[in-house]
PDB file of C-alpha atoms in Angstrom:
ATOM      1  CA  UNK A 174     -18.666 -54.408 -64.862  1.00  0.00           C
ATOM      2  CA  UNK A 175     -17.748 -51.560 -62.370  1.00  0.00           C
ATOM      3  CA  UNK A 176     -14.177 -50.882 -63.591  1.00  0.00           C
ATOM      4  CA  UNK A 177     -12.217 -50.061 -66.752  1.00  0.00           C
ATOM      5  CA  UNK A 178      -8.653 -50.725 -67.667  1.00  0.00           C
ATOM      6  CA  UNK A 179      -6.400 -47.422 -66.473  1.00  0.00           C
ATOM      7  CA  UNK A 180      -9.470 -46.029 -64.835  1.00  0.00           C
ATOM      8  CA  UNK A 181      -7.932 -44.305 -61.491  1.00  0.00           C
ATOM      9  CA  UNK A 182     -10.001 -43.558 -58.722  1.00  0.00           C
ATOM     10  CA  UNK A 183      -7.961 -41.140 -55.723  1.00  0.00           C
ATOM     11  CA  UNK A 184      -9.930 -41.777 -51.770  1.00  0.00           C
ATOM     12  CA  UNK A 185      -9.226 -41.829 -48.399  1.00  0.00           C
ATOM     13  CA  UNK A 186      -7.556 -39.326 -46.011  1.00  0.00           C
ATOM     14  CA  UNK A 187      -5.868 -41.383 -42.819  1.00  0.00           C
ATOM     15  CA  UNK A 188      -4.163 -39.626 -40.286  1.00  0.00           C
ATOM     16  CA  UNK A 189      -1.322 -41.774 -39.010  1.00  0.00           C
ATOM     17  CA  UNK A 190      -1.274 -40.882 -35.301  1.00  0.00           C
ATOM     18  CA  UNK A 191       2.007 -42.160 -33.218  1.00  0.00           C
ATOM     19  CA  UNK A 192       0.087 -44.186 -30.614  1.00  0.00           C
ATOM     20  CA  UNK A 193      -1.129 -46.494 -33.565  1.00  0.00           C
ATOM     21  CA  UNK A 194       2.061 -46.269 -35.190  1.00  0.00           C
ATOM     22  CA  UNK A 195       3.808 -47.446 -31.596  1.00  0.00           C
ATOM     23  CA  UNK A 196       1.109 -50.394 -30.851  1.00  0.00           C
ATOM     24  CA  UNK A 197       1.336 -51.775 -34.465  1.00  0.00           C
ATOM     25  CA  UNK A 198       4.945 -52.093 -34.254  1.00  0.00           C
ATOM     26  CA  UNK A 199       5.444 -53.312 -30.809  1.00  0.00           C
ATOM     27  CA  UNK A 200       2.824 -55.891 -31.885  1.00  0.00           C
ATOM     28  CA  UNK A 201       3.772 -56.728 -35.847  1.00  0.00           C
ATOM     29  CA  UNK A 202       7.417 -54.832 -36.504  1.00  0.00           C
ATOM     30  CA  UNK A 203       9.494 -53.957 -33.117  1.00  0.00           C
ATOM     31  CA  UNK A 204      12.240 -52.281 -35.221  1.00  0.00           C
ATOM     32  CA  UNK A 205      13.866 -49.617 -32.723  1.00  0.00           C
ATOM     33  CA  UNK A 206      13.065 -47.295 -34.960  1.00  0.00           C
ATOM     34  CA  UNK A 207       9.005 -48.379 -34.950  1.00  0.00           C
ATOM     35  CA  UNK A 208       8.606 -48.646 -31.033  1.00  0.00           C
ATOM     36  CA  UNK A 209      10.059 -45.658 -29.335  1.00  0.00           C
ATOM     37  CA  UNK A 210      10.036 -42.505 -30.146  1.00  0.00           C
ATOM     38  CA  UNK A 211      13.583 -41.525 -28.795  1.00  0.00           C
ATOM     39  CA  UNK A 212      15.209 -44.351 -30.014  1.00  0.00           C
ATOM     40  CA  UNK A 213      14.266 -43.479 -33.346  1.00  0.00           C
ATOM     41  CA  UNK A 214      15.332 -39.883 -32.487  1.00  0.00           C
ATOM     42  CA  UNK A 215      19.319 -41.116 -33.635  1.00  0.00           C
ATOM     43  CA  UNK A 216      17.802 -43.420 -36.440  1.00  0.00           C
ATOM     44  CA  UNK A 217      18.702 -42.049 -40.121  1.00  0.00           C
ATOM     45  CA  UNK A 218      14.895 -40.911 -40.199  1.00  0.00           C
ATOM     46  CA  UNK A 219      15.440 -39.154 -37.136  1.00  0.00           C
ATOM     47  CA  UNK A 220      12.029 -39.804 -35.868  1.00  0.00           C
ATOM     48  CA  UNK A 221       9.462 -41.824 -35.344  1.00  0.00           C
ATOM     49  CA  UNK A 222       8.150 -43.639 -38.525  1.00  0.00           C
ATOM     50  CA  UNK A 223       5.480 -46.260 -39.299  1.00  0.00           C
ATOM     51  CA  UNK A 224       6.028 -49.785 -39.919  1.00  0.00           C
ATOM     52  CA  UNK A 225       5.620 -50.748 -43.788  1.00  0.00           C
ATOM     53  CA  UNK A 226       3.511 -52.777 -43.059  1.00  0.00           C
ATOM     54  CA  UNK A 227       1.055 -50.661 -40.668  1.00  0.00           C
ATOM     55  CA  UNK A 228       1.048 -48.714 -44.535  1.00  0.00           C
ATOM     56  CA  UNK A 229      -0.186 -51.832 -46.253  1.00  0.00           C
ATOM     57  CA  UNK A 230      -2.521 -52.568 -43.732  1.00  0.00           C
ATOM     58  CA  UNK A 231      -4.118 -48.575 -43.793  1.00  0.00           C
ATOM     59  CA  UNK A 232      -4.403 -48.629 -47.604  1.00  0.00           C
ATOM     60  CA  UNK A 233      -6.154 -51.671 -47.467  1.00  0.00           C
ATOM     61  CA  UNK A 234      -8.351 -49.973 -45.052  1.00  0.00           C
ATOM     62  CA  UNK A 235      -8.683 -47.000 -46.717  1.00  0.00           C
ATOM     63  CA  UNK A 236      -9.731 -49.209 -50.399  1.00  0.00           C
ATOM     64  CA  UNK A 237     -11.999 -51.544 -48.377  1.00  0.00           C
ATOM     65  CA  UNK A 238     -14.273 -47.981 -47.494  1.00  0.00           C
ATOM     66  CA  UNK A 239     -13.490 -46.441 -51.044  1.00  0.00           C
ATOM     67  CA  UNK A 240     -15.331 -49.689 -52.643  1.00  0.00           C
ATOM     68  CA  UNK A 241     -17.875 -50.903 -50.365  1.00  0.00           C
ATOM     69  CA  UNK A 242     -20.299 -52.411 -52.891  1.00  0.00           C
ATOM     70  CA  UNK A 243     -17.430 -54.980 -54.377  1.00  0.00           C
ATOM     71  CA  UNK A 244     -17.792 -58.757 -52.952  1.00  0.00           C
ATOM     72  CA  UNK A 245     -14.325 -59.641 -52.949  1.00  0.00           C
ATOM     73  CA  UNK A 246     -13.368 -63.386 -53.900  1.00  0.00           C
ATOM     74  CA  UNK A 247     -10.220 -63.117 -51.938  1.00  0.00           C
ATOM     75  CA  UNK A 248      -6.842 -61.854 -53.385  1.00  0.00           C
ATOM     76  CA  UNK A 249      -4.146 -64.482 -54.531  1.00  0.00           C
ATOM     77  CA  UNK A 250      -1.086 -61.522 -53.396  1.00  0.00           C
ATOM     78  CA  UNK A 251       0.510 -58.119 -53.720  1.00  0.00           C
ATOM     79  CA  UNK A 252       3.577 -57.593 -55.957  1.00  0.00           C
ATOM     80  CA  UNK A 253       6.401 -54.566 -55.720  1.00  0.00           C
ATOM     81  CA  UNK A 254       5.521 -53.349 -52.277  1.00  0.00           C
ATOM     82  CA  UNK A 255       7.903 -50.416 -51.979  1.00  0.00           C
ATOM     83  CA  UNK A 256       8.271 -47.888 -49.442  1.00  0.00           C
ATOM     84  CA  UNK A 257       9.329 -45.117 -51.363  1.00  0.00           C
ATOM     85  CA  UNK A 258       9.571 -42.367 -48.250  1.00  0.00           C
ATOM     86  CA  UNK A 259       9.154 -42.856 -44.193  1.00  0.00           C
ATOM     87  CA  UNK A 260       5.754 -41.817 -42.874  1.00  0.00           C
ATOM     88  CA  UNK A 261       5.592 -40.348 -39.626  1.00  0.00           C
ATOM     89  CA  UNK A 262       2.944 -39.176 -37.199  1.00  0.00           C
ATOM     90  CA  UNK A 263       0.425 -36.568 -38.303  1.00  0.00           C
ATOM     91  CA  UNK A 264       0.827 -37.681 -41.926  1.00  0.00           C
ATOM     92  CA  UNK A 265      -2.484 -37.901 -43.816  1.00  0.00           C
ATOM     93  CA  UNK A 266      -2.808 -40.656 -46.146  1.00  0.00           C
ATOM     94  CA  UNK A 267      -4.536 -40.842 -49.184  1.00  0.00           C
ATOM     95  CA  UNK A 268      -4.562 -43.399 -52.183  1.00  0.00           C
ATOM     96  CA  UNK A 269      -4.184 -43.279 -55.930  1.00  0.00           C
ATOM     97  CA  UNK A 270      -5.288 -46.363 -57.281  1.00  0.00           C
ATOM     98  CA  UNK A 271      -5.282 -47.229 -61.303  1.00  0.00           C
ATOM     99  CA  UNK A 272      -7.096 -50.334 -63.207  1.00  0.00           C
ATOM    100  CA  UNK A 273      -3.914 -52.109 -64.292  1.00  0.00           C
ATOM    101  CA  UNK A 274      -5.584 -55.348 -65.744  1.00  0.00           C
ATOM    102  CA  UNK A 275      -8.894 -57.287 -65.414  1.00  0.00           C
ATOM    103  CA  UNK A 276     -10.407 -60.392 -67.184  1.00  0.00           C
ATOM    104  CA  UNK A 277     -13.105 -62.894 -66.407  1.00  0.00           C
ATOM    105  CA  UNK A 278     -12.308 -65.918 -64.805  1.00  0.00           C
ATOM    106  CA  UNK A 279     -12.834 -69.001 -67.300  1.00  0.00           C
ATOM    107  CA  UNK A 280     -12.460 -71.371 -63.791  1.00  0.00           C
ATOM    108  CA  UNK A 281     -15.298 -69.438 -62.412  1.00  0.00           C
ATOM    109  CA  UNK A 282     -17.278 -67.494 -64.478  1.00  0.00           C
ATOM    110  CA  UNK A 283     -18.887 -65.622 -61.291  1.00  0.00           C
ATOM    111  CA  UNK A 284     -15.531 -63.736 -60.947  1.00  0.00           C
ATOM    112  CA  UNK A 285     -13.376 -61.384 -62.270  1.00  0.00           C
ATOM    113  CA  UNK A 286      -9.845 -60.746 -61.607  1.00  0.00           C
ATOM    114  CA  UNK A 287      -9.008 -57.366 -61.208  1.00  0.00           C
ATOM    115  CA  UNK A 288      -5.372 -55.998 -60.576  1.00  0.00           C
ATOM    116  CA  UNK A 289      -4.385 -52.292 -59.316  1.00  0.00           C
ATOM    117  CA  UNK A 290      -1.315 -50.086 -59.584  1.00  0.00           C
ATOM    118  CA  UNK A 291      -1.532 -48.279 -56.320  1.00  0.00           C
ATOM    119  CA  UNK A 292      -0.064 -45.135 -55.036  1.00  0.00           C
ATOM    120  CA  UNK A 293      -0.046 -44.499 -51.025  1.00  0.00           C
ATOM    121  CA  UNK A 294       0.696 -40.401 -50.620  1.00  0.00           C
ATOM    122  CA  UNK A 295       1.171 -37.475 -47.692  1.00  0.00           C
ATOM    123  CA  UNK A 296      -0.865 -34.911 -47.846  1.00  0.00           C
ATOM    124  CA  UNK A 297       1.572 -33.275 -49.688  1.00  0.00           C
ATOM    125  CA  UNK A 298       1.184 -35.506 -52.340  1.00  0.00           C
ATOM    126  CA  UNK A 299       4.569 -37.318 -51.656  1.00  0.00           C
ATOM    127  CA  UNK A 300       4.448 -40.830 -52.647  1.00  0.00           C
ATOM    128  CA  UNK A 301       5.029 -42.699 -49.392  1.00  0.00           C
ATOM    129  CA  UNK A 302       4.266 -46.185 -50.967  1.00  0.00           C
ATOM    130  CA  UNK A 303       3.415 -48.136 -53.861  1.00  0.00           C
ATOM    131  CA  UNK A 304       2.229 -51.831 -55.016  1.00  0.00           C
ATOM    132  CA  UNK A 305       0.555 -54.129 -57.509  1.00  0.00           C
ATOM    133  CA  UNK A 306      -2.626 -55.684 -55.617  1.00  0.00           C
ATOM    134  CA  UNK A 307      -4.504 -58.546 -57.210  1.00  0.00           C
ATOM    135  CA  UNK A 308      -8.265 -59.586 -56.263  1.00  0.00           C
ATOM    136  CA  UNK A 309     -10.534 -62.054 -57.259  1.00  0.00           C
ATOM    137  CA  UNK A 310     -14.137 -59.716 -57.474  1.00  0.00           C
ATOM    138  CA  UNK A 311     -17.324 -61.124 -57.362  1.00  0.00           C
ATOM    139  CA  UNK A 312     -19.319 -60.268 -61.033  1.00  0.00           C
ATOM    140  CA  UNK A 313     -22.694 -58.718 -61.164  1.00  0.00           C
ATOM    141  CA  UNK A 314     -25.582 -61.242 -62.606  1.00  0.00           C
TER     142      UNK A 314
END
């Protein structure tokens, strides 16, 4: 009820800031490239870049703010993750997210399934990553 097919709705604005970037990948990703910053200094990015899936984890974030009133149902995956360019500290991320499909759920007829083309960009507007996220979303009465 709140969405149309190829409506796109653009939100957020995350700085990534390294000491995140270095405790999420010592935790999650401890590529030498993730976890020290002079290390990554001879890498082919020749700094410091996030791990991809720090990125995931902001623009899910970022879309859980940008739609506070949705009850999700869960979501059954993401498809296509890419990591089209490195992010690095300072970069602000923001999101460009498009209605790709939607139906009712004949199983449950309390839920809709809802899937989004999504666009993760700098503050540039360099597309940093991009992905195909699926939720199950709670209909209005």
């Amino acid at each position: 009820e709140d969405f149309a097919l190829d409506q796109v709705f653009e939100y957020g604005a995350h700085e990534m800031k390294e000491g995140d970037m270095l405790r999420f990948a010592r935790e999650f990703d401890p590529a030498p490239f993730h976890v020290s910053v002079e290390t990554a200094k001879a890498s082919p990015f020749g700094r410091l870049i996030a791990s991809g899936p720090h990125v995931c984890a902001v623009w899910r974030h970022m879309s859980h703010d940008a739609f506070p009133h949705l009850r999700s149902g869960g979501s059954p995956g993401w498809d296509e993750v890419r990591w089209k360019a490195p992010v690095f500290p300072s970069d602000v991320l923001s999101s460009r997210t498009m209605v790709a499909a939607m139906r009712p759920l004949k199983s449950r007829p309390n839920h809709g399934f809802i899937t989004w083309s999504q666009e993760s960009r700098d503050q540039n507007g360099q597309v940093k990553m991009t992905h195909s996220a699926m939720f199950l979303i709670e209909r209005r009465e």
